[in-house]
Short mmCIF file of C-alpha atoms in Angstrom, two decimals:
data_model
loop_
_atom_site.label_atom_id
_atom_site.label_comp_id
_atom_site.label_asym_id
_atom_site.label_seq_id
_atom_site.Cartn_x
_atom_site.Cartn_y
_atom_site.Cartn_z
CA MET A 1 39.51 90.85 -7.84
CA ALA A 2 39.74 90.72 -4.08
CA LEU A 3 37.10 92.39 -1.96
CA THR A 4 39.70 94.90 -0.86
CA ASP A 5 40.35 95.92 -4.48
CA ARG A 6 36.89 97.55 -4.65
CA LYS A 7 36.31 101.16 -3.71
CA VAL A 8 32.49 101.32 -3.58
CA MET A 9 29.79 99.18 -2.03
CA THR A 10 26.24 99.83 -3.17
CA PHE A 11 23.65 98.40 -0.79
CA ASP A 12 20.11 97.26 -1.01
CA VAL A 13 18.66 98.48 2.28
CA VAL A 14 15.34 96.77 3.05
CA GLY A 15 15.99 93.08 3.69
CA THR A 16 19.76 93.46 3.61
CA LEU A 17 20.30 96.01 6.39
CA ILE A 18 16.77 96.60 7.69
CA ASP A 19 14.85 93.60 9.02
CA PHE A 20 11.63 94.28 7.15
CA GLU A 21 10.22 90.83 7.84
CA THR A 22 10.22 91.53 11.57
CA GLY A 23 8.63 94.92 10.90
CA ILE A 24 5.89 93.39 8.78
CA LEU A 25 5.21 90.63 11.28
CA ASP A 26 5.05 93.01 14.23
CA TYR A 27 2.37 95.10 12.53
CA VAL A 28 0.30 92.33 10.96
CA GLN A 29 0.36 90.00 13.96
CA GLY A 30 -0.73 92.93 16.11
CA LYS A 31 -3.73 93.49 13.82
CA ALA A 32 -4.48 89.78 13.71
CA ASN A 33 -4.33 89.37 17.49
CA ALA A 34 -6.63 92.35 18.03
CA ALA A 35 -9.14 90.81 15.62
CA GLY A 36 -8.87 87.33 17.10
CA VAL A 37 -7.31 85.94 13.92
CA THR A 38 -4.58 83.29 14.23
CA LEU A 39 -1.91 83.48 11.53
CA THR A 40 1.49 81.86 11.06
CA ASP A 41 4.48 84.04 10.28
CA LYS A 42 4.97 82.02 7.09
CA ALA A 43 1.46 82.84 5.84
CA ILE A 44 1.94 86.56 6.50
CA LEU A 45 5.33 86.78 4.78
CA GLU A 46 4.18 84.78 1.76
CA ALA A 47 1.06 86.97 1.40
CA TYR A 48 3.30 90.06 1.47
CA ALA A 49 5.60 88.59 -1.20
CA VAL A 50 2.69 87.80 -3.53
CA ALA A 51 1.18 91.26 -3.05
CA GLU A 52 4.52 92.97 -3.64
CA ASP A 53 5.17 91.00 -6.83
CA ARG A 54 1.75 92.03 -8.17
CA GLN A 55 2.29 95.68 -7.29
CA HIS A 56 5.75 95.70 -8.89
CA HIS A 57 4.21 94.56 -12.16
CA GLN A 58 1.27 96.97 -11.95
CA THR A 59 3.13 100.06 -10.71
CA PRO A 60 6.86 99.59 -11.45
CA ARG A 61 7.64 103.28 -11.02
CA LEU A 62 6.27 103.67 -7.50
CA PRO A 63 8.58 103.54 -4.47
CA PHE A 64 7.56 100.60 -2.31
CA PRO A 65 6.05 102.67 0.57
CA SER A 66 3.48 103.96 -1.94
CA MET A 67 2.59 100.34 -2.73
CA MET A 68 2.00 99.36 0.86
CA ALA A 69 -1.64 100.45 1.16
CA PRO A 70 -2.84 98.39 -1.82
CA MET A 71 -0.59 95.57 -0.68
CA TYR A 72 -2.20 95.63 2.75
CA HIS A 73 -5.69 95.51 1.24
CA GLU A 74 -4.69 92.44 -0.78
CA MET A 75 -3.07 90.79 2.24
CA ALA A 76 -6.10 91.56 4.41
CA GLU A 77 -8.41 89.83 1.95
CA VAL A 78 -6.21 86.73 1.85
CA LEU A 79 -5.48 86.58 5.58
CA GLY A 80 -8.83 87.69 6.99
CA LEU A 81 -7.47 90.87 8.59
CA PRO A 82 -9.35 94.07 9.43
CA ASP A 83 -9.36 96.04 6.19
CA SER A 84 -9.88 99.79 6.22
CA ASN A 85 -8.00 102.68 4.67
CA SER A 86 -6.67 103.60 8.10
CA ASP A 87 -5.36 100.04 8.63
CA ALA A 88 -3.55 100.24 5.28
CA GLU A 89 -2.09 103.68 6.05
CA GLU A 90 -0.92 102.49 9.47
CA PHE A 91 0.91 99.66 7.71
CA ARG A 92 2.89 102.23 5.70
CA LEU A 93 3.49 104.31 8.81
CA SER A 94 5.01 101.32 10.59
CA ILE A 95 8.12 101.73 8.40
CA PRO A 96 10.03 104.01 10.83
CA HIS A 97 9.77 101.26 13.46
CA TRP A 98 11.33 98.52 11.32
CA PRO A 99 14.57 97.45 13.05
CA ALA A 100 18.05 97.01 11.67
CA PHE A 101 19.52 93.53 11.70
CA ALA A 102 21.67 93.07 14.79
CA ASP A 103 24.94 93.19 12.82
CA SER A 104 24.10 96.00 10.37
CA VAL A 105 25.31 99.13 12.18
CA ALA A 106 28.61 97.74 13.45
CA ALA A 107 29.42 96.00 10.15
CA LEU A 108 28.68 99.15 8.12
CA LYS A 109 31.01 101.16 10.34
CA ARG A 110 33.78 98.64 9.69
CA LEU A 111 33.17 98.68 5.94
CA LYS A 112 33.05 102.48 5.87
CA ARG A 113 36.72 102.60 6.84
CA ARG A 114 37.62 101.18 3.39
CA PHE A 115 34.71 101.88 1.03
CA HIS A 116 32.41 104.58 -0.26
CA LEU A 117 28.99 103.33 0.87
CA VAL A 118 25.86 104.00 -1.16
CA ALA A 119 22.27 103.13 -0.25
CA MET A 120 20.41 102.06 -3.39
CA THR A 121 16.83 101.38 -2.42
CA ASN A 122 13.26 101.03 -3.66
CA SER A 123 12.23 103.26 -0.75
CA ASP A 124 11.11 106.83 -1.15
CA ASP A 125 13.07 109.69 0.40
CA TRP A 126 10.86 109.69 3.51
CA ALA A 127 11.39 106.01 4.29
CA LEU A 128 15.12 106.11 3.59
CA SER A 129 15.53 109.06 5.95
CA HIS A 130 14.21 106.82 8.73
CA PHE A 131 16.27 103.81 7.66
CA ALA A 132 19.42 105.93 7.47
CA ARG A 133 18.92 107.11 11.04
CA THR A 134 18.28 103.54 12.20
CA LEU A 135 21.59 102.60 10.54
CA ASP A 136 23.42 105.47 12.27
CA ASN A 137 23.76 107.46 9.02
CA ALA A 138 26.47 105.16 7.67
CA PHE A 139 26.11 106.09 3.97
CA ASP A 140 28.15 108.46 1.85
CA ASP A 141 25.34 108.78 -0.71
CA LEU A 142 21.65 107.89 -0.96
CA VAL A 143 19.70 106.77 -4.04
CA THR A 144 15.96 106.11 -3.85
CA ALA A 145 13.29 104.96 -6.27
CA GLU A 146 11.72 108.40 -5.79
CA MET A 147 14.87 110.02 -7.23
CA VAL A 148 15.15 107.60 -10.15
CA GLY A 149 11.48 107.24 -11.05
CA TRP A 150 11.78 103.45 -11.22
CA ASN A 151 12.15 100.48 -8.89
CA LYS A 152 14.69 97.72 -8.92
CA PRO A 153 14.94 95.30 -10.66
CA ASP A 154 14.71 97.91 -13.44
CA PRO A 155 18.28 98.55 -14.71
CA GLN A 156 17.67 102.31 -14.68
CA VAL A 157 18.23 102.32 -10.91
CA PHE A 158 21.70 100.88 -11.43
CA ALA A 159 22.43 103.31 -14.30
CA PHE A 160 21.36 106.29 -12.19
CA THR A 161 23.65 105.21 -9.35
CA ARG A 162 26.59 104.62 -11.69
CA GLY A 163 26.12 108.11 -13.09
CA ARG A 164 26.30 109.64 -9.64
CA LEU A 165 29.40 107.60 -8.83
CA SER A 166 31.10 108.62 -12.06
CA THR A 167 30.89 112.29 -11.03
CA ARG A 168 32.95 111.35 -7.98
CA GLY A 169 35.61 109.62 -10.07
CA TYR A 170 34.52 106.01 -9.55
CA VAL A 171 34.39 103.53 -12.44
CA PHE A 172 32.32 100.40 -12.97
CA SER A 173 35.02 98.00 -11.77
CA ASP A 174 35.21 99.86 -8.44
CA ILE A 175 31.68 98.77 -7.47
CA LEU A 176 30.48 95.76 -5.50
CA HIS A 177 26.69 95.52 -5.19
CA VAL A 178 25.58 94.01 -1.86
CA ALA A 179 22.03 92.73 -1.44
CA GLN A 180 19.73 90.13 0.05
CA SER A 181 17.13 89.97 -2.70
CA GLN A 182 17.68 87.76 -5.71
CA TYR A 183 14.41 89.17 -7.12
CA HIS A 184 15.21 92.88 -6.84
CA ASP A 185 19.01 92.97 -6.97
CA ILE A 186 21.30 90.01 -7.45
CA ALA A 187 19.85 88.62 -10.68
CA VAL A 188 19.69 91.95 -12.50
CA ALA A 189 23.09 93.07 -11.18
CA CYS A 190 24.67 89.86 -12.47
CA ARG A 191 23.03 90.38 -15.88
CA LEU A 192 24.43 93.91 -16.01
CA GLY A 193 27.95 92.67 -15.30
CA TYR A 194 28.30 93.90 -11.72
CA HIS A 195 30.34 92.09 -9.15
CA THR A 196 27.82 91.04 -6.53
CA CYS A 197 27.68 89.93 -2.92
CA TRP A 198 24.58 88.04 -1.80
CA ILE A 199 23.78 88.47 1.89
CA GLU A 200 21.43 85.53 2.32
CA ARG A 201 19.57 86.66 5.42
CA ARG A 202 17.22 83.67 5.22
CA LYS A 203 20.05 81.16 4.99
CA GLY A 204 18.92 77.92 6.62
CA LYS A 205 15.27 78.99 6.65
CA GLN A 206 12.55 77.51 4.49
CA GLY A 207 11.20 79.53 1.57
CA ALA A 208 11.86 83.08 0.42
CA GLY A 209 9.86 84.78 3.18
CA ALA A 210 8.55 88.22 2.23
CA THR A 211 10.69 88.45 -0.91
CA PRO A 212 9.08 87.37 -4.20
CA MET A 213 10.39 84.05 -5.52
CA VAL A 214 12.74 83.74 -8.49
CA GLN A 215 12.75 80.86 -10.96
CA LYS A 216 16.50 80.52 -10.88
CA VAL A 217 19.01 81.67 -8.27
CA ALA A 218 21.75 83.84 -9.78
CA ILE A 219 25.28 82.93 -8.69
CA PRO A 220 27.01 85.90 -7.00
CA ASP A 221 30.73 86.55 -6.75
CA TYR A 222 30.48 86.44 -2.95
CA HIS A 223 27.91 84.76 -0.72
CA PHE A 224 27.51 85.28 3.02
CA GLY A 225 24.76 84.68 5.55
CA SER A 226 25.23 88.00 7.33
CA LEU A 227 26.82 91.41 6.92
CA VAL A 228 29.36 90.76 9.63
CA GLU A 229 30.67 87.82 7.57
CA LEU A 230 31.32 90.26 4.72
CA ALA A 231 33.10 92.68 7.07
CA ASP A 232 35.20 89.82 8.45
CA ALA A 233 36.19 88.76 4.93
CA VAL A 234 37.24 92.33 4.10
CA ASP A 235 39.29 92.64 7.27
CA ALA A 236 40.94 89.30 6.46
CA GLY A 237 42.03 90.73 3.11
CA LYS A 238 40.03 88.27 1.01
#
């Protein structure tokens, strides 16, 4: 199938459209600088990834903003950061300030001309309301971990979204799932038989950054380094 044969694009939001690594670094480096602690970006992002992986296994039903306080406490211990309940809560409250990637808003507007766009995120409703505004309210529908009661990579998130799409007349073959995270999205979507598009935001960079590592990279149907590359491919009729 060509990209233009699809009717729906379901999107991971954080990491694919929202530059969460910049958001994390802005907050943590600010705390570190105030405390006189010198940290590399690599150390911060890797500490976040380890803490997130642990929280996903311990509390797989919690939206990720609810995990951020315990994640901060774990990161603070590893990185030597100030560690109070207010520091951890401020980490969660930094979410509304996380920026979109430079190409996200314009590319989503281009894709919206052809596709039904669905946000499918491990955020709660509060966080997604902020992300949606940052992305200029590009989506036709919103699905959060708070609605589903589970986080990706649990297949129930995909099943919930498919159910909502079916009420609008869309079938499985209409859907292309678009995501950055192999850990949360691409691997499970491939196992479930979805057509997938990997937006490899860290293409050319070392390591997996703030995303937990996977043992084996799943091979997507489409692979781009940015969202604008996907929009260009659609406009080219590929």
